[in-house]
């Protein structure tokens, strides 16, 4: 350790002890109080301090000011009382504590009204920046149901109840069906032969069924829709051809079937592309004299047929009235709208 520093500290301690034993005069007490208001620790310029050491190497050199000054607790507390701002405590420390809530207990009236008119995910709440666990699990469940609907198959038991035979398109598997829509619009050569041999030629109305993009939709809805449609057409004295089922068919496949059978009207019941609200929605496409090259504007569709949309029995009965109108005006789609107006 530096000998000069040791000497200075020793001398400082000795002076402090001597001052404590002596009686201070009023003038000295006032000076001490003024000194107490100075800085807690004084720092010296290192360069100047070393220069003094070089100039006066003697350990007996005394400094006019002490190296370290100490404050009494009373004096420090007295200084703090003059401060109007306490920087040691946060500004919000005095704010009243409230219970944290992830969301409001009650939804607004507008959100409640919207929830009554849509199955969409609104007003479901959140936990921080994420959906609630219940909401997330429901989302995953609906997504899994959509995948199952696309990759599922219509059971043989249902086809037997409907008393329909089955044909196929040029698609070989589900992956090809999804990636090659054009193959789903054409019948296989074997299926053409089967249809020509089993089906009635030149029917007034030809009903066809296909799983499309949702086998679940056919399983849940087609029986009620088909039976109600049959009943409706019979009540209207409209002839029905031979109904059959197409595995992995697309909507435009009705054009090729219209060419083969020369049907006047085709009603095509097919599973819709599933969503996260419903994976069981079915559509009914209707067209007057569909042939190869028919444009989409000539087709009509009644969609969203399921228990959460248009009830299957109601949809079947309504389709009968639509077919009657098409046969009356001999047009469908945009052409029907033009003739009606």
CSV table of C-alpha atoms in Angstrom, one decimal:
chain,number,residue,atom,x,y,z
A,1,UNK,CA,0.0,0.0,0.0
A,2,UNK,CA,1.1,3.6,-0.6
A,3,UNK,CA,3.0,4.8,2.5
A,4,UNK,CA,1.8,8.3,2.1
A,5,UNK,CA,-1.8,7.3,1.9
A,6,UNK,CA,-1.5,5.2,5.1
A,7,UNK,CA,0.1,8.1,6.8
A,8,UNK,CA,-2.7,10.5,5.8
A,9,UNK,CA,-5.4,8.1,6.9
A,10,UNK,CA,-3.7,7.6,10.3
A,11,UNK,CA,-3.3,11.3,10.8
A,12,UNK,CA,-7.0,11.9,9.8
A,13,UNK,CA,-8.1,9.4,12.4
A,14,UNK,CA,-6.0,10.9,15.1
A,15,UNK,CA,-7.4,14.4,14.4
A,16,UNK,CA,-11.0,13.1,14.5
A,17,UNK,CA,-10.4,11.5,17.9
A,18,UNK,CA,-8.8,14.7,19.2
A,19,UNK,CA,-11.8,16.8,17.9
A,20,UNK,CA,-14.3,14.5,19.7
A,21,UNK,CA,-12.6,14.9,23.1
A,22,UNK,CA,-12.3,18.7,22.9
A,23,UNK,CA,-15.2,21.1,23.5
A,24,UNK,CA,-16.3,22.8,20.3
A,25,UNK,CA,-17.0,26.5,20.2
A,26,UNK,CA,-20.3,27.8,18.7
A,27,UNK,CA,-18.3,29.1,15.7
A,28,UNK,CA,-16.7,25.6,15.2
A,29,UNK,CA,-20.1,23.9,15.4
A,30,UNK,CA,-21.5,26.1,12.7
A,31,UNK,CA,-18.5,25.3,10.5
A,32,UNK,CA,-19.1,21.6,11.0
A,33,UNK,CA,-22.8,21.9,10.1
A,34,UNK,CA,-21.8,23.6,6.9
A,35,UNK,CA,-19.3,20.9,6.1
A,36,UNK,CA,-22.0,18.2,6.6
A,37,UNK,CA,-23.9,19.7,3.7
A,38,UNK,CA,-21.1,19.0,1.3
A,39,UNK,CA,-20.8,16.0,-0.9
A,40,UNK,CA,-20.7,12.5,0.8
A,41,UNK,CA,-17.5,11.5,-1.0
A,42,UNK,CA,-15.0,13.8,-2.6
A,43,UNK,CA,-13.0,12.6,-5.6
A,44,UNK,CA,-9.6,14.0,-6.4
A,45,UNK,CA,-7.9,14.5,-9.7
A,46,UNK,CA,-5.6,11.5,-10.1
A,47,UNK,CA,-3.0,13.4,-12.1
A,48,UNK,CA,-2.9,16.3,-9.7
A,49,UNK,CA,-2.7,14.0,-6.8
A,50,UNK,CA,0.2,12.1,-8.3
A,51,UNK,CA,2.0,15.4,-9.1
A,52,UNK,CA,1.7,16.3,-5.4
A,53,UNK,CA,3.3,13.0,-4.5
A,54,UNK,CA,6.2,13.6,-6.8
A,55,UNK,CA,6.7,17.1,-5.5
A,56,UNK,CA,6.4,16.2,-1.9
A,57,UNK,CA,7.4,12.6,-1.3
A,58,UNK,CA,7.5,13.2,2.4
A,59,UNK,CA,4.8,11.1,4.3
A,60,UNK,CA,4.2,14.0,6.8
A,61,UNK,CA,2.6,16.3,4.2
A,62,UNK,CA,-0.9,17.2,5.4
A,63,UNK,CA,-3.9,18.1,3.3
A,64,UNK,CA,-6.2,20.9,4.2
A,65,UNK,CA,-9.2,18.8,3.5
A,66,UNK,CA,-10.0,15.2,4.6
A,67,UNK,CA,-9.9,12.4,2.0
A,68,UNK,CA,-13.4,11.1,3.0
A,69,UNK,CA,-16.2,13.0,4.7
A,70,UNK,CA,-19.0,11.2,6.5
A,71,UNK,CA,-22.6,12.5,7.2
A,72,UNK,CA,-24.7,11.8,10.2
A,73,UNK,CA,-28.1,10.2,9.6
A,74,UNK,CA,-29.9,13.2,10.9
A,75,UNK,CA,-28.1,15.6,8.5
A,76,UNK,CA,-28.8,13.2,5.5
A,77,UNK,CA,-32.5,12.9,6.4
A,78,UNK,CA,-32.7,16.7,6.8
A,79,UNK,CA,-31.3,17.1,3.2
A,80,UNK,CA,-33.8,14.6,1.8
A,81,UNK,CA,-36.7,16.6,3.3
A,82,UNK,CA,-35.9,19.4,0.9
A,83,UNK,CA,-36.3,17.2,-2.1
A,84,UNK,CA,-39.8,17.4,-3.7
A,85,UNK,CA,-39.3,14.3,-5.8
A,86,UNK,CA,-38.3,10.8,-4.5
A,87,UNK,CA,-36.5,9.1,-7.3
A,88,UNK,CA,-36.1,5.8,-5.4
A,89,UNK,CA,-39.8,5.0,-5.8
A,90,UNK,CA,-41.7,4.6,-9.0
A,91,UNK,CA,-44.3,7.3,-9.9
A,92,UNK,CA,-47.1,4.7,-10.0
A,93,UNK,CA,-46.5,3.3,-6.5
A,94,UNK,CA,-49.4,5.3,-5.0
A,95,UNK,CA,-51.9,4.1,-7.7
A,96,UNK,CA,-54.7,1.8,-6.4
A,97,UNK,CA,-54.1,-1.9,-7.2
A,98,UNK,CA,-56.8,-3.5,-9.4
A,99,UNK,CA,-57.4,-7.1,-10.3
A,100,UNK,CA,-56.2,-8.0,-13.8
A,101,UNK,CA,-58.8,-9.4,-16.2
A,102,UNK,CA,-58.1,-11.1,-19.5
A,103,UNK,CA,-61.3,-9.8,-21.0
A,104,UNK,CA,-64.6,-8.2,-20.1
A,105,UNK,CA,-67.1,-10.3,-18.2
A,106,UNK,CA,-69.9,-9.4,-20.6
A,107,UNK,CA,-69.9,-8.9,-24.4
A,108,UNK,CA,-71.2,-5.7,-25.9
A,109,UNK,CA,-74.8,-5.7,-27.2
A,110,UNK,CA,-73.5,-5.4,-30.8
A,111,UNK,CA,-71.3,-8.5,-30.5
A,112,UNK,CA,-74.1,-10.5,-28.8
A,113,UNK,CA,-76.4,-9.6,-31.7
A,114,UNK,CA,-73.8,-10.6,-34.3
A,115,UNK,CA,-73.2,-13.9,-32.6
A,116,UNK,CA,-76.9,-14.8,-33.0
A,117,UNK,CA,-76.7,-14.3,-36.8
A,118,UNK,CA,-73.4,-16.0,-37.7
A,119,UNK,CA,-71.5,-19.2,-36.8
A,120,UNK,CA,-68.2,-17.3,-37.3
A,121,UNK,CA,-65.7,-17.1,-34.5
A,122,UNK,CA,-66.5,-13.6,-33.0
A,123,UNK,CA,-66.5,-12.5,-29.4
A,124,UNK,CA,-64.6,-15.6,-28.3
A,125,UNK,CA,-62.2,-13.8,-26.1
A,126,UNK,CA,-58.5,-14.3,-25.6
A,127,UNK,CA,-55.8,-15.0,-23.1
A,128,UNK,CA,-53.2,-12.2,-23.5
A,129,UNK,CA,-52.3,-12.2,-27.3
A,130,UNK,CA,-53.4,-15.8,-27.8
A,131,UNK,CA,-56.8,-17.5,-28.2
A,132,UNK,CA,-58.3,-19.3,-25.2
A,133,UNK,CA,-57.5,-23.0,-24.8
A,134,UNK,CA,-61.1,-24.0,-25.4
A,135,UNK,CA,-61.3,-21.9,-28.6
A,136,UNK,CA,-58.0,-23.3,-29.9
A,137,UNK,CA,-59.1,-26.9,-29.2
A,138,UNK,CA,-62.4,-26.2,-31.0
A,139,UNK,CA,-60.4,-24.8,-34.0
A,140,UNK,CA,-58.2,-27.9,-34.1
A,141,UNK,CA,-61.3,-30.1,-33.9
A,142,UNK,CA,-63.0,-28.4,-36.8
A,143,UNK,CA,-59.8,-28.5,-38.9
A,144,UNK,CA,-59.5,-32.3,-38.3
A,145,UNK,CA,-63.2,-32.7,-39.3
A,146,UNK,CA,-62.5,-30.9,-42.5
A,147,UNK,CA,-59.6,-33.1,-43.3
A,148,UNK,CA,-61.6,-36.2,-42.5
A,149,UNK,CA,-64.4,-35.0,-44.8
A,150,UNK,CA,-62.1,-34.6,-47.8
A,151,UNK,CA,-60.3,-37.9,-47.3
A,152,UNK,CA,-63.3,-39.9,-46.1
A,153,UNK,CA,-65.5,-42.3,-48.2
A,154,UNK,CA,-69.2,-42.8,-48.5
A,155,UNK,CA,-70.2,-46.1,-46.9
A,156,UNK,CA,-71.6,-49.0,-49.0
A,157,UNK,CA,-74.5,-49.2,-46.5
A,158,UNK,CA,-75.7,-45.7,-47.5
A,159,UNK,CA,-75.6,-46.6,-51.2
A,160,UNK,CA,-77.6,-49.7,-50.6
A,161,UNK,CA,-80.3,-47.6,-48.7
A,162,UNK,CA,-80.5,-45.2,-51.7
A,163,UNK,CA,-80.6,-48.2,-54.1
A,164,UNK,CA,-77.9,-46.7,-56.4
A,165,UNK,CA,-75.0,-48.2,-58.2
A,166,UNK,CA,-71.5,-46.7,-58.3
A,167,UNK,CA,-69.2,-45.5,-61.0
A,168,UNK,CA,-65.8,-43.8,-61.0
A,169,UNK,CA,-63.9,-41.0,-62.7
A,170,UNK,CA,-60.4,-41.0,-64.2
A,171,UNK,CA,-59.0,-40.2,-60.7
A,172,UNK,CA,-57.0,-43.0,-59.1
A,173,UNK,CA,-56.7,-41.7,-55.5
A,174,UNK,CA,-57.5,-38.7,-53.3
A,175,UNK,CA,-54.2,-37.0,-53.8
A,176,UNK,CA,-54.7,-37.0,-57.6
A,177,UNK,CA,-58.3,-35.9,-57.1
A,178,UNK,CA,-57.1,-32.8,-55.2
A,179,UNK,CA,-54.3,-31.9,-57.5
A,180,UNK,CA,-56.0,-32.9,-60.9
A,181,UNK,CA,-59.5,-31.4,-61.0
A,182,UNK,CA,-59.6,-32.1,-64.7
A,183,UNK,CA,-59.5,-35.9,-64.2
A,184,UNK,CA,-62.5,-35.6,-61.8
A,185,UNK,CA,-64.6,-34.0,-64.7
A,186,UNK,CA,-64.3,-37.1,-66.9
A,187,UNK,CA,-65.7,-40.6,-66.5
A,188,UNK,CA,-63.5,-43.7,-66.8
A,189,UNK,CA,-64.2,-45.8,-69.9
A,190,UNK,CA,-65.6,-48.6,-67.8
A,191,UNK,CA,-68.0,-46.2,-66.1
A,192,UNK,CA,-69.3,-44.9,-69.4
A,193,UNK,CA,-70.3,-48.5,-70.4
A,194,UNK,CA,-72.0,-49.1,-67.1
A,195,UNK,CA,-74.0,-45.9,-67.3
A,196,UNK,CA,-75.2,-46.6,-70.8
A,197,UNK,CA,-76.2,-50.1,-69.9
A,198,UNK,CA,-78.0,-49.4,-66.6
A,199,UNK,CA,-79.5,-45.9,-67.0
A,200,UNK,CA,-82.7,-44.8,-68.7
A,201,UNK,CA,-82.1,-42.8,-71.9
A,202,UNK,CA,-83.5,-39.3,-72.5
A,203,UNK,CA,-84.9,-38.8,-68.9
A,204,UNK,CA,-86.7,-35.5,-68.0
A,205,UNK,CA,-84.6,-35.3,-64.8
A,206,UNK,CA,-81.4,-37.2,-64.1
A,207,UNK,CA,-80.2,-37.2,-60.4
A,208,UNK,CA,-76.6,-38.0,-59.7
A,209,UNK,CA,-74.7,-38.0,-56.4
A,210,UNK,CA,-71.0,-37.6,-55.6
A,211,UNK,CA,-68.9,-37.3,-52.5
A,212,UNK,CA,-66.9,-34.4,-54.1
A,213,UNK,CA,-64.8,-32.7,-51.5
A,214,UNK,CA,-66.9,-33.9,-48.5
A,215,UNK,CA,-68.0,-37.5,-47.9
A,216,UNK,CA,-69.4,-36.3,-44.6
A,217,UNK,CA,-71.8,-34.1,-46.4
A,218,UNK,CA,-73.2,-37.0,-48.3
A,219,UNK,CA,-73.4,-39.2,-45.3
A,220,UNK,CA,-75.3,-36.6,-43.2
A,221,UNK,CA,-77.6,-35.0,-45.8
A,222,UNK,CA,-78.1,-36.9,-49.1
A,223,UNK,CA,-80.7,-39.4,-47.9
A,224,UNK,CA,-83.2,-36.7,-46.7
A,225,UNK,CA,-82.5,-34.4,-49.7
A,226,UNK,CA,-82.9,-37.3,-52.2
A,227,UNK,CA,-86.1,-38.7,-50.8
A,228,UNK,CA,-87.7,-35.2,-50.5
A,229,UNK,CA,-86.6,-34.4,-54.0
A,230,UNK,CA,-88.1,-37.7,-55.3
A,231,UNK,CA,-91.3,-37.0,-53.6
A,232,UNK,CA,-91.5,-33.4,-54.8
A,233,UNK,CA,-90.9,-34.4,-58.5
A,234,UNK,CA,-93.5,-37.2,-58.3
A,235,UNK,CA,-96.1,-34.8,-56.9
A,236,UNK,CA,-95.3,-32.5,-59.9
A,237,UNK,CA,-95.6,-35.5,-62.3
A,238,UNK,CA,-92.0,-35.0,-63.5
A,239,UNK,CA,-90.2,-38.2,-64.7
A,240,UNK,CA,-87.0,-39.2,-62.9
A,241,UNK,CA,-84.2,-41.2,-64.6
A,242,UNK,CA,-81.9,-43.8,-63.0
A,243,UNK,CA,-80.0,-42.3,-60.1
A,244,UNK,CA,-76.3,-43.4,-59.5
A,245,UNK,CA,-73.3,-42.5,-57.4
A,246,UNK,CA,-70.0,-41.1,-58.7
A,247,UNK,CA,-66.8,-41.5,-56.6
A,248,UNK,CA,-64.5,-38.5,-56.7
A,249,UNK,CA,-66.5,-36.4,-59.1
A,250,UNK,CA,-66.4,-32.7,-60.0
A,251,UNK,CA,-69.3,-30.4,-60.9
A,252,UNK,CA,-68.5,-30.2,-64.6
A,253,UNK,CA,-68.9,-34.0,-64.9
A,254,UNK,CA,-72.6,-33.4,-65.3
A,255,UNK,CA,-71.8,-32.2,-68.9
A,256,UNK,CA,-70.4,-35.5,-70.0
A,257,UNK,CA,-73.3,-37.4,-68.3
A,258,UNK,CA,-75.7,-35.1,-70.2
A,259,UNK,CA,-74.1,-36.1,-73.4
A,260,UNK,CA,-74.3,-39.8,-72.6
A,261,UNK,CA,-78.0,-39.9,-71.5
A,262,UNK,CA,-79.4,-36.8,-73.3
A,263,UNK,CA,-81.1,-35.7,-70.1
A,264,UNK,CA,-83.2,-32.6,-70.2
A,265,UNK,CA,-82.3,-31.5,-66.6
A,266,UNK,CA,-79.6,-32.8,-64.3
A,267,UNK,CA,-79.6,-32.4,-60.6
A,268,UNK,CA,-76.1,-33.0,-59.1
A,269,UNK,CA,-75.9,-33.6,-55.3
A,270,UNK,CA,-72.3,-33.1,-54.3
A,271,UNK,CA,-70.3,-32.5,-51.1
A,272,UNK,CA,-69.0,-29.0,-50.7
A,273,UNK,CA,-65.4,-28.0,-49.9
A,274,UNK,CA,-65.4,-28.1,-46.1
A,275,UNK,CA,-64.7,-25.1,-43.9
A,276,UNK,CA,-64.0,-24.5,-40.2
A,277,UNK,CA,-67.6,-23.8,-39.5
A,278,UNK,CA,-69.1,-26.9,-41.1
A,279,UNK,CA,-67.5,-29.9,-42.9
A,280,UNK,CA,-71.0,-31.4,-43.7
A,281,UNK,CA,-72.3,-28.9,-46.2
A,282,UNK,CA,-73.8,-30.2,-49.4
A,283,UNK,CA,-74.7,-28.4,-52.7
A,284,UNK,CA,-77.2,-29.2,-55.4
A,285,UNK,CA,-76.2,-28.1,-59.0
A,286,UNK,CA,-78.9,-27.9,-61.6
A,287,UNK,CA,-78.5,-27.3,-65.3
A,288,UNK,CA,-80.8,-27.4,-68.3
A,289,UNK,CA,-79.5,-29.8,-71.1
A,290,UNK,CA,-75.9,-29.8,-69.9
A,291,UNK,CA,-73.5,-30.8,-72.7
A,292,UNK,CA,-69.8,-30.7,-73.3
A,293,UNK,CA,-68.8,-27.0,-73.4
A,294,UNK,CA,-71.6,-25.7,-71.2
A,295,UNK,CA,-70.5,-22.5,-69.5
A,296,UNK,CA,-70.8,-22.0,-65.7
A,297,UNK,CA,-73.3,-19.2,-66.2
A,298,UNK,CA,-75.9,-21.8,-67.3
A,299,UNK,CA,-75.6,-23.7,-64.0
A,300,UNK,CA,-77.7,-23.0,-60.8
A,301,UNK,CA,-76.7,-24.0,-57.3
A,302,UNK,CA,-78.5,-24.4,-54.0
A,303,UNK,CA,-75.7,-24.5,-51.5
A,304,UNK,CA,-75.2,-24.7,-47.7
A,305,UNK,CA,-77.5,-27.7,-47.3
A,306,UNK,CA,-76.9,-29.1,-43.8
A,307,UNK,CA,-78.4,-28.9,-40.3
A,308,UNK,CA,-76.8,-25.5,-39.6
A,309,UNK,CA,-77.9,-24.0,-43.0
A,310,UNK,CA,-80.8,-25.1,-45.3
A,311,UNK,CA,-82.4,-28.1,-43.7
A,312,UNK,CA,-82.1,-31.2,-46.0
A,313,UNK,CA,-85.8,-32.0,-46.2
A,314,UNK,CA,-86.6,-28.3,-47.0
A,315,UNK,CA,-83.8,-28.2,-49.6
A,316,UNK,CA,-85.2,-31.4,-51.4
A,317,UNK,CA,-88.7,-30.0,-51.6
A,318,UNK,CA,-87.4,-26.6,-52.9
A,319,UNK,CA,-85.3,-28.3,-55.6
A,320,UNK,CA,-88.4,-29.8,-57.0
A,321,UNK,CA,-89.9,-26.4,-57.6
A,322,UNK,CA,-86.7,-25.2,-59.2
A,323,UNK,CA,-86.7,-28.1,-61.6
A,324,UNK,CA,-90.3,-27.4,-62.5
A,325,UNK,CA,-89.4,-23.8,-63.3
A,326,UNK,CA,-86.4,-24.8,-65.5
A,327,UNK,CA,-88.5,-27.2,-67.5
A,328,UNK,CA,-91.2,-24.5,-68.0
A,329,UNK,CA,-88.8,-21.9,-69.3
A,330,UNK,CA,-86.3,-24.4,-70.9
A,331,UNK,CA,-83.4,-22.5,-69.4
A,332,UNK,CA,-81.2,-22.4,-66.3
A,333,UNK,CA,-78.8,-20.0,-64.7
A,334,UNK,CA,-78.5,-16.6,-66.3
A,335,UNK,CA,-80.8,-17.6,-69.1
A,336,UNK,CA,-83.6,-18.5,-66.7
A,337,UNK,CA,-83.2,-15.1,-64.9
A,338,UNK,CA,-83.5,-13.3,-68.3
A,339,UNK,CA,-86.6,-15.2,-69.3
A,340,UNK,CA,-88.3,-14.7,-65.9
A,341,UNK,CA,-87.8,-11.0,-66.0
